[in-house]
mmCIF file of C-alpha atoms and ligand atoms in Angstrom:
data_model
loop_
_atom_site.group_PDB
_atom_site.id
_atom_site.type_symbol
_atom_site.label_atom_id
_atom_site.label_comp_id
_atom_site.label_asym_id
_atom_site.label_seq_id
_atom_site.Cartn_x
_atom_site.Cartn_y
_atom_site.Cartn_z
ATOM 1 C CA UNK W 1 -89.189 -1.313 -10.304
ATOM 2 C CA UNK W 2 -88.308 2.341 -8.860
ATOM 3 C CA UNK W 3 -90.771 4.950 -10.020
ATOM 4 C CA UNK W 4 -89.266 6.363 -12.861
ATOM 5 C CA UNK W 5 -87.872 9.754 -11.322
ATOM 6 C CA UNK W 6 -86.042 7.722 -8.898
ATOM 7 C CA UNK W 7 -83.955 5.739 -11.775
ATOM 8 C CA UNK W 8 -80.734 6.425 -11.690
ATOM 9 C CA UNK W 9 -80.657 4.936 -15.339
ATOM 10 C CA UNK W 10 -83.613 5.332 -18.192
ATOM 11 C CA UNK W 11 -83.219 3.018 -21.004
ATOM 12 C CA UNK W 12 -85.165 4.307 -23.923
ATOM 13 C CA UNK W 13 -86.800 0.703 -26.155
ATOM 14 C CA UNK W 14 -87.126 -2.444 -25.022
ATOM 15 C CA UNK W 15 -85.635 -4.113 -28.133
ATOM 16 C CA UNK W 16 -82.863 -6.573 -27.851
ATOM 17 C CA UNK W 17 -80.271 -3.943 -27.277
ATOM 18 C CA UNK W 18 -82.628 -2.159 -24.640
ATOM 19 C CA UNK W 19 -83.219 -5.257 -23.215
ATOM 20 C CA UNK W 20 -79.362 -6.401 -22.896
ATOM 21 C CA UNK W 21 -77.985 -3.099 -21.466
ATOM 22 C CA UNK W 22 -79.905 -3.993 -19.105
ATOM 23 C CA UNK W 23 -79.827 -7.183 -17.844
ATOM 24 C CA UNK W 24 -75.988 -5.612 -17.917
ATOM 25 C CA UNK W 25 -76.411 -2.952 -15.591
ATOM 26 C CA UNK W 26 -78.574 -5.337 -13.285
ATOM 27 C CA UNK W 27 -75.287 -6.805 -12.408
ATOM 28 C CA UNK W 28 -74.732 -3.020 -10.180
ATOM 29 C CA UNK W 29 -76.613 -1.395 -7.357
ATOM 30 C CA UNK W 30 -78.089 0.375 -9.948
ATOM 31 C CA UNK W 31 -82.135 1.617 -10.461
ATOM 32 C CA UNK W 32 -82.406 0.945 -13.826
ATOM 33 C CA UNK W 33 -86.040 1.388 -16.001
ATOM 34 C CA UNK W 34 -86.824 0.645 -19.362
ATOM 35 C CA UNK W 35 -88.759 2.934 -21.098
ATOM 36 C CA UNK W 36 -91.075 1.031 -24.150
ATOM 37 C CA UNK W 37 -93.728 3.193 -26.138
ATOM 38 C CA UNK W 38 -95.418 0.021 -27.678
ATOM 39 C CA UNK W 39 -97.536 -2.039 -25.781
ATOM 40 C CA UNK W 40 -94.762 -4.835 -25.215
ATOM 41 C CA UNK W 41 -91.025 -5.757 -25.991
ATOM 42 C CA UNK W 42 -89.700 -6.843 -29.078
ATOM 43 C CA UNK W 43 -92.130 -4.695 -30.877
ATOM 44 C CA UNK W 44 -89.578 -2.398 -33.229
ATOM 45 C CA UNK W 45 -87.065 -4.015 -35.402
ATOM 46 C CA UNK W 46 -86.150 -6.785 -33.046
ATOM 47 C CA UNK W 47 -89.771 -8.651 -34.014
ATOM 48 C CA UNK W 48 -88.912 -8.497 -37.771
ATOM 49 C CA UNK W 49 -85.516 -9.800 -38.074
ATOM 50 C CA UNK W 50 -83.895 -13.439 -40.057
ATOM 51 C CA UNK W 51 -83.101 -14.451 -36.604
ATOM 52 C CA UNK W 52 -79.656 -15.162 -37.759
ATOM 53 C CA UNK W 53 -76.664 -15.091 -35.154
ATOM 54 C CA UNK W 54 -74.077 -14.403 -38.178
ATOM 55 C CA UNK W 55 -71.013 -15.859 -37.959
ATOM 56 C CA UNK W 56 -68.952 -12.039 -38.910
ATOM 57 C CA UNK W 57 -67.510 -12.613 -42.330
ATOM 58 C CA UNK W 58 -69.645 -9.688 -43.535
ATOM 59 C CA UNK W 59 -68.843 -7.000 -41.560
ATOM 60 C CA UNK W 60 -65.463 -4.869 -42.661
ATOM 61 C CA UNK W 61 -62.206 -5.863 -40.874
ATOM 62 C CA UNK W 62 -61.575 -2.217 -38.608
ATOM 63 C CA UNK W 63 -64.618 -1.443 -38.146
ATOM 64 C CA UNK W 64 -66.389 -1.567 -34.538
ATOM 65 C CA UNK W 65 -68.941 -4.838 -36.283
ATOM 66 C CA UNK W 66 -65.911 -5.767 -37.427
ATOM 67 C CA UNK W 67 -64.447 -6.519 -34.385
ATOM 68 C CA UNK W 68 -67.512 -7.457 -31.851
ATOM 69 C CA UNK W 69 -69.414 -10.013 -34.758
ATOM 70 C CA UNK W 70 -67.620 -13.141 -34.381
ATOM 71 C CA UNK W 71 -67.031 -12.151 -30.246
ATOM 72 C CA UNK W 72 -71.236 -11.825 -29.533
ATOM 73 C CA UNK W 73 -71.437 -14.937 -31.783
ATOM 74 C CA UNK W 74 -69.355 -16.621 -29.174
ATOM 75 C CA UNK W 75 -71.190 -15.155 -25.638
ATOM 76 C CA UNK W 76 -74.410 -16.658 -27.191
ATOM 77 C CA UNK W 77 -73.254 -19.986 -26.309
ATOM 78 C CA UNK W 78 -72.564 -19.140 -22.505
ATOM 79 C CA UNK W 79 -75.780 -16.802 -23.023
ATOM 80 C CA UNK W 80 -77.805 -19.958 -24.154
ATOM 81 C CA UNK W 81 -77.762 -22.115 -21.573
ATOM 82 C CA UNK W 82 -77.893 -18.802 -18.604
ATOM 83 C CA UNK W 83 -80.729 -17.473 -20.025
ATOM 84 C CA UNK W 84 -82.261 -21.326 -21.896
ATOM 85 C CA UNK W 85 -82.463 -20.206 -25.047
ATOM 86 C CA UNK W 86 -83.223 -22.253 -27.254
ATOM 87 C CA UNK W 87 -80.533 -21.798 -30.572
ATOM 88 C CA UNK W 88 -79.999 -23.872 -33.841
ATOM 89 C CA UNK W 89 -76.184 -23.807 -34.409
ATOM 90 C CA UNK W 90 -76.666 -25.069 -37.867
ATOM 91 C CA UNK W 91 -73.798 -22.970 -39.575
ATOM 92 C CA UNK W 92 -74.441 -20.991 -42.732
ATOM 93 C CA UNK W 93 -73.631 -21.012 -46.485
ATOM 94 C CA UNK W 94 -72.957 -18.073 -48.732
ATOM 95 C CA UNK W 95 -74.110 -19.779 -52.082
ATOM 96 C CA UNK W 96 -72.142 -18.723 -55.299
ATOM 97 C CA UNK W 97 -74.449 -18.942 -58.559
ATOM 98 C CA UNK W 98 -71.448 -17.930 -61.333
ATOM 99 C CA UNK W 99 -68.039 -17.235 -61.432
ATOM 100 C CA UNK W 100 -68.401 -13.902 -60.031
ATOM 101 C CA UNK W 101 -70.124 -14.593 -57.236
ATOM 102 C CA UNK W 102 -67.375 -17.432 -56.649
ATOM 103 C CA UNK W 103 -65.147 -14.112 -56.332
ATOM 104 C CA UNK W 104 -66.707 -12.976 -53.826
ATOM 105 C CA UNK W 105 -66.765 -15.776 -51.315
ATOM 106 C CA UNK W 106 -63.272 -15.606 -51.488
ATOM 107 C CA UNK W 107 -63.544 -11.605 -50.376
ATOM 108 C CA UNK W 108 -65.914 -12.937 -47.159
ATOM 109 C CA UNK W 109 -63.736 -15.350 -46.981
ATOM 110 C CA UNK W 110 -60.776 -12.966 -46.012
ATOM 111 C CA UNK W 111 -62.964 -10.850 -44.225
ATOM 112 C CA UNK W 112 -63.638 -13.510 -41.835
ATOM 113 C CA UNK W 113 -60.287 -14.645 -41.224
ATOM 114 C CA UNK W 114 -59.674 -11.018 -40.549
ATOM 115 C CA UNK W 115 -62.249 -10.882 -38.014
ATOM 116 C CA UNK W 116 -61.366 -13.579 -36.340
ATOM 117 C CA UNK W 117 -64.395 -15.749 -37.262
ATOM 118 C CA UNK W 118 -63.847 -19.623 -36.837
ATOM 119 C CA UNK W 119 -64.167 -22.845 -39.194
ATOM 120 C CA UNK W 120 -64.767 -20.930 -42.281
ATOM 121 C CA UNK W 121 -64.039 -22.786 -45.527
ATOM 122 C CA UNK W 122 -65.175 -22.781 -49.419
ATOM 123 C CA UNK W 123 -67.264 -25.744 -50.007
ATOM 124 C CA UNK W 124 -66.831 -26.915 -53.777
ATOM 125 C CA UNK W 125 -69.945 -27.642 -55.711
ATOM 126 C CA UNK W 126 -70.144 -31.142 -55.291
ATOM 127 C CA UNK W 127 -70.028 -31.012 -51.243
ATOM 128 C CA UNK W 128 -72.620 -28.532 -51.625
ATOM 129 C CA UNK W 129 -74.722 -30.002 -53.413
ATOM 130 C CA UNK W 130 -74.179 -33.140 -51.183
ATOM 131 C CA UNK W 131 -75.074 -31.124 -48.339
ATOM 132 C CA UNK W 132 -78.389 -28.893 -49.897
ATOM 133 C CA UNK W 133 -79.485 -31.380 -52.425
ATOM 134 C CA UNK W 134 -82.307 -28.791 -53.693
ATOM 135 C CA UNK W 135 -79.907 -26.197 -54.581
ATOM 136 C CA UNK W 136 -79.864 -25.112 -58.405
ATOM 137 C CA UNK W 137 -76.847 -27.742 -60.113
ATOM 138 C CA UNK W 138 -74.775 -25.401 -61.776
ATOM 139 C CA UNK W 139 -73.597 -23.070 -58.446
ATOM 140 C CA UNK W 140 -69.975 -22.715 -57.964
ATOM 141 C CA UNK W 141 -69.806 -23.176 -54.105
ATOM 142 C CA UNK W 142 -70.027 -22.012 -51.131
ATOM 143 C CA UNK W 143 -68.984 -20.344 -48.148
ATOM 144 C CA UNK W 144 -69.483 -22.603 -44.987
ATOM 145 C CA UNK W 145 -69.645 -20.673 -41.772
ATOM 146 C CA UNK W 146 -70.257 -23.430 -38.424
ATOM 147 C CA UNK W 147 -70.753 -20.986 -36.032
ATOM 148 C CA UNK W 148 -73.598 -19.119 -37.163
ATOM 149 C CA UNK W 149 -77.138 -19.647 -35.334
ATOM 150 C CA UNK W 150 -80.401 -19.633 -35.370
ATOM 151 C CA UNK W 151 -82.807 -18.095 -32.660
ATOM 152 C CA UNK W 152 -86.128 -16.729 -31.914
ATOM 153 C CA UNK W 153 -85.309 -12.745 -31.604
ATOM 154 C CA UNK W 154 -88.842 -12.539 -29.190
ATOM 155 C CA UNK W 155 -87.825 -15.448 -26.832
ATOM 156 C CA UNK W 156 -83.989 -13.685 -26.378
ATOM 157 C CA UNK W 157 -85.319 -10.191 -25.776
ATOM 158 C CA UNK W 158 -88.127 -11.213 -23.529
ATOM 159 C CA UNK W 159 -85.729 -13.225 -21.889
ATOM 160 C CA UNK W 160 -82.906 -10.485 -21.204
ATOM 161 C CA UNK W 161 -85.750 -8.192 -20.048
ATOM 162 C CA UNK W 162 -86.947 -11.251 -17.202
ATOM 163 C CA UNK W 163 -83.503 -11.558 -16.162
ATOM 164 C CA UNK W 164 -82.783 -8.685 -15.621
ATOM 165 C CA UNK W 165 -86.065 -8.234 -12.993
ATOM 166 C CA UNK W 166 -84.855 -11.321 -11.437
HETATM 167 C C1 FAD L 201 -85.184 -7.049 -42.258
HETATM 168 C C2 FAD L 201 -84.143 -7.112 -41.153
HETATM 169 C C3 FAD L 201 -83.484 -8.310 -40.924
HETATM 170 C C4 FAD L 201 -82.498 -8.370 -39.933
HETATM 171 N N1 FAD L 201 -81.895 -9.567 -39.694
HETATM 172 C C5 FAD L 201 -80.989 -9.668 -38.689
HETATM 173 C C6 FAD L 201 -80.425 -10.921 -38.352
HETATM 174 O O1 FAD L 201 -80.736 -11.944 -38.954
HETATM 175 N N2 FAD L 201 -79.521 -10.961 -37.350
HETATM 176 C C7 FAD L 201 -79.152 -9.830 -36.643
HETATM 177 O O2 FAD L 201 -78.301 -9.936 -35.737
HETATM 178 N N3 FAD L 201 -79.701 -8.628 -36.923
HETATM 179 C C8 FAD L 201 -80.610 -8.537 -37.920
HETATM 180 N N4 FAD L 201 -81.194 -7.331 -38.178
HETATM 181 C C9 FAD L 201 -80.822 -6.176 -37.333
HETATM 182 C C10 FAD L 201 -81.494 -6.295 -35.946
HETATM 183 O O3 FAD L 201 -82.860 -6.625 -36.085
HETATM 184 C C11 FAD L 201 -81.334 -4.956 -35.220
HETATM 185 O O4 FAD L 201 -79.964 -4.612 -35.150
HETATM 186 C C12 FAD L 201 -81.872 -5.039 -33.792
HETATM 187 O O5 FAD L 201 -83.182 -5.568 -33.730
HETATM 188 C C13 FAD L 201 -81.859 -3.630 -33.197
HETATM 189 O O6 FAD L 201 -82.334 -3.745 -31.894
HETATM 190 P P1 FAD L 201 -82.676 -2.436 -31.090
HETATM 191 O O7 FAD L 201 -83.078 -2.878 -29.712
HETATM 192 O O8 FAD L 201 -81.562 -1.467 -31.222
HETATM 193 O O9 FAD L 201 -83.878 -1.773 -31.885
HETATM 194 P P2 FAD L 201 -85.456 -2.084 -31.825
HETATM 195 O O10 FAD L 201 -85.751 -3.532 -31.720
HETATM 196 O O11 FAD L 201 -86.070 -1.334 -32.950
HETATM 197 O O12 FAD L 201 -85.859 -1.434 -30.440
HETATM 198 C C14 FAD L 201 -86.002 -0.046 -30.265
HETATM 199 C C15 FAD L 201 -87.253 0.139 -29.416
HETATM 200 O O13 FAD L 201 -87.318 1.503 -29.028
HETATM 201 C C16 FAD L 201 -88.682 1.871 -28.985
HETATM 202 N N5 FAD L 201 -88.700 3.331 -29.020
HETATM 203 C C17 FAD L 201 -88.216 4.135 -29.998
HETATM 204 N N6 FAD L 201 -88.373 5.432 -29.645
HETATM 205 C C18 FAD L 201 -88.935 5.436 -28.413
HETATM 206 C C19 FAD L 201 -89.335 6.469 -27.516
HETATM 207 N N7 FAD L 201 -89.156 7.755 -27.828
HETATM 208 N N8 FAD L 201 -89.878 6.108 -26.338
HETATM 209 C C20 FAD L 201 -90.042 4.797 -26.003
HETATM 210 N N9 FAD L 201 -89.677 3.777 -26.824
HETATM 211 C C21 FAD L 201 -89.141 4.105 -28.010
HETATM 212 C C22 FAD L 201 -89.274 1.182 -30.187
HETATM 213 O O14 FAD L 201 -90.666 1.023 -30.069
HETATM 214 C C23 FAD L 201 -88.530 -0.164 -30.172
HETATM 215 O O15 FAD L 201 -89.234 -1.171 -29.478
HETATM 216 C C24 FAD L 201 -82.167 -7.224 -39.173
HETATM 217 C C25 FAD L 201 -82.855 -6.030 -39.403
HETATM 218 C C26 FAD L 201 -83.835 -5.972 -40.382
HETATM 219 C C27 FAD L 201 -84.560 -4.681 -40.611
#
């Protein structure tokens, strides 16, 4: 690592984003330093996140989330096996308690479609149920999303940040 007046680029936190940009910009001849005020990565929000690699039915259709969700959801597979993470692709469910909830799968729903997410479907109660036997009886389905994921938000940063020394 250059000493840090001889970076040509300072990247200020060594969260996940930090971390990303770059193992990005390690791709150039580039002197590139990141810049971490706690004693190790990971240590802002990136240590207290669900750990969820959502699918992008949530996000609004025109906005910038909107349009990169369901895209980063995709690179995690190629970035899975460059960087061996390890990542539980064990889809998600958007459980409806009432009839108005029900409504609002159907919004997400749409949303998703919009956004280009793949697979998503409304589950009726019974395949639920079938599915999450512990769930309360009298929901009124769900929205099934395959693609979303499961990963350890420590292992990925620390693992952009290694690559991008190497
Ligand atoms: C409760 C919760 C749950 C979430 N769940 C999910 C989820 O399931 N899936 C998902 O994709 N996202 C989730 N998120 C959002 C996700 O955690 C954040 O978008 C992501 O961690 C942001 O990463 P970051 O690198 O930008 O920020 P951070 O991880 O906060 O990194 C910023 C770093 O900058 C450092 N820093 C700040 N100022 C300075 C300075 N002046 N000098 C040096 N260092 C500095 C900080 O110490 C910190 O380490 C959740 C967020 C919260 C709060």
């Amino acid at each position: 690592m250059p000493p840090i007046e001889q970076a040509d680029i300072i990247i200020i936190g060594g969260g996940v984003v930090g971390t990303a940009i770059a193992r990005e910009l390690a791709r150039y001849r580039l002197d590139v330093v990141v810049v971490e005020r706690q004693p190790d990565l990971a240590m802002g929000t990136s240590k207290a996140n669900s750990g969820i690699l959502h699918a992008g039915f949530d996000a609004h259709p025109g906005t910038l989330k909107g349009e990169l969700n369901a895209r980063g959801n995709e690179l995690y597979r190629t970035l899975e096996k460059d960087l061996d993470l390890d990542i539980r692709w064990i889809g998600s469910m958007v459980v409806a308690k009432d009839e108005e909830d029900r409504k609002v799968l159907d919004d997400l729903l749409e949303r998703g479609r919009q956004n280009g997410v793949p697979g998503l479907e409304i589950l009726p109660p019974e395949e639920v149920l079938a599915r999450e036997p512990h769930l309360a009886p009298d929901i009124t389905g769900a929205l099934w999303a395959p693609s979303a994921g499961v990963i350890c938000p420590f292992r990925a940063t620390i693992a952009f940040a290694e690559n991008a020394v190497q």
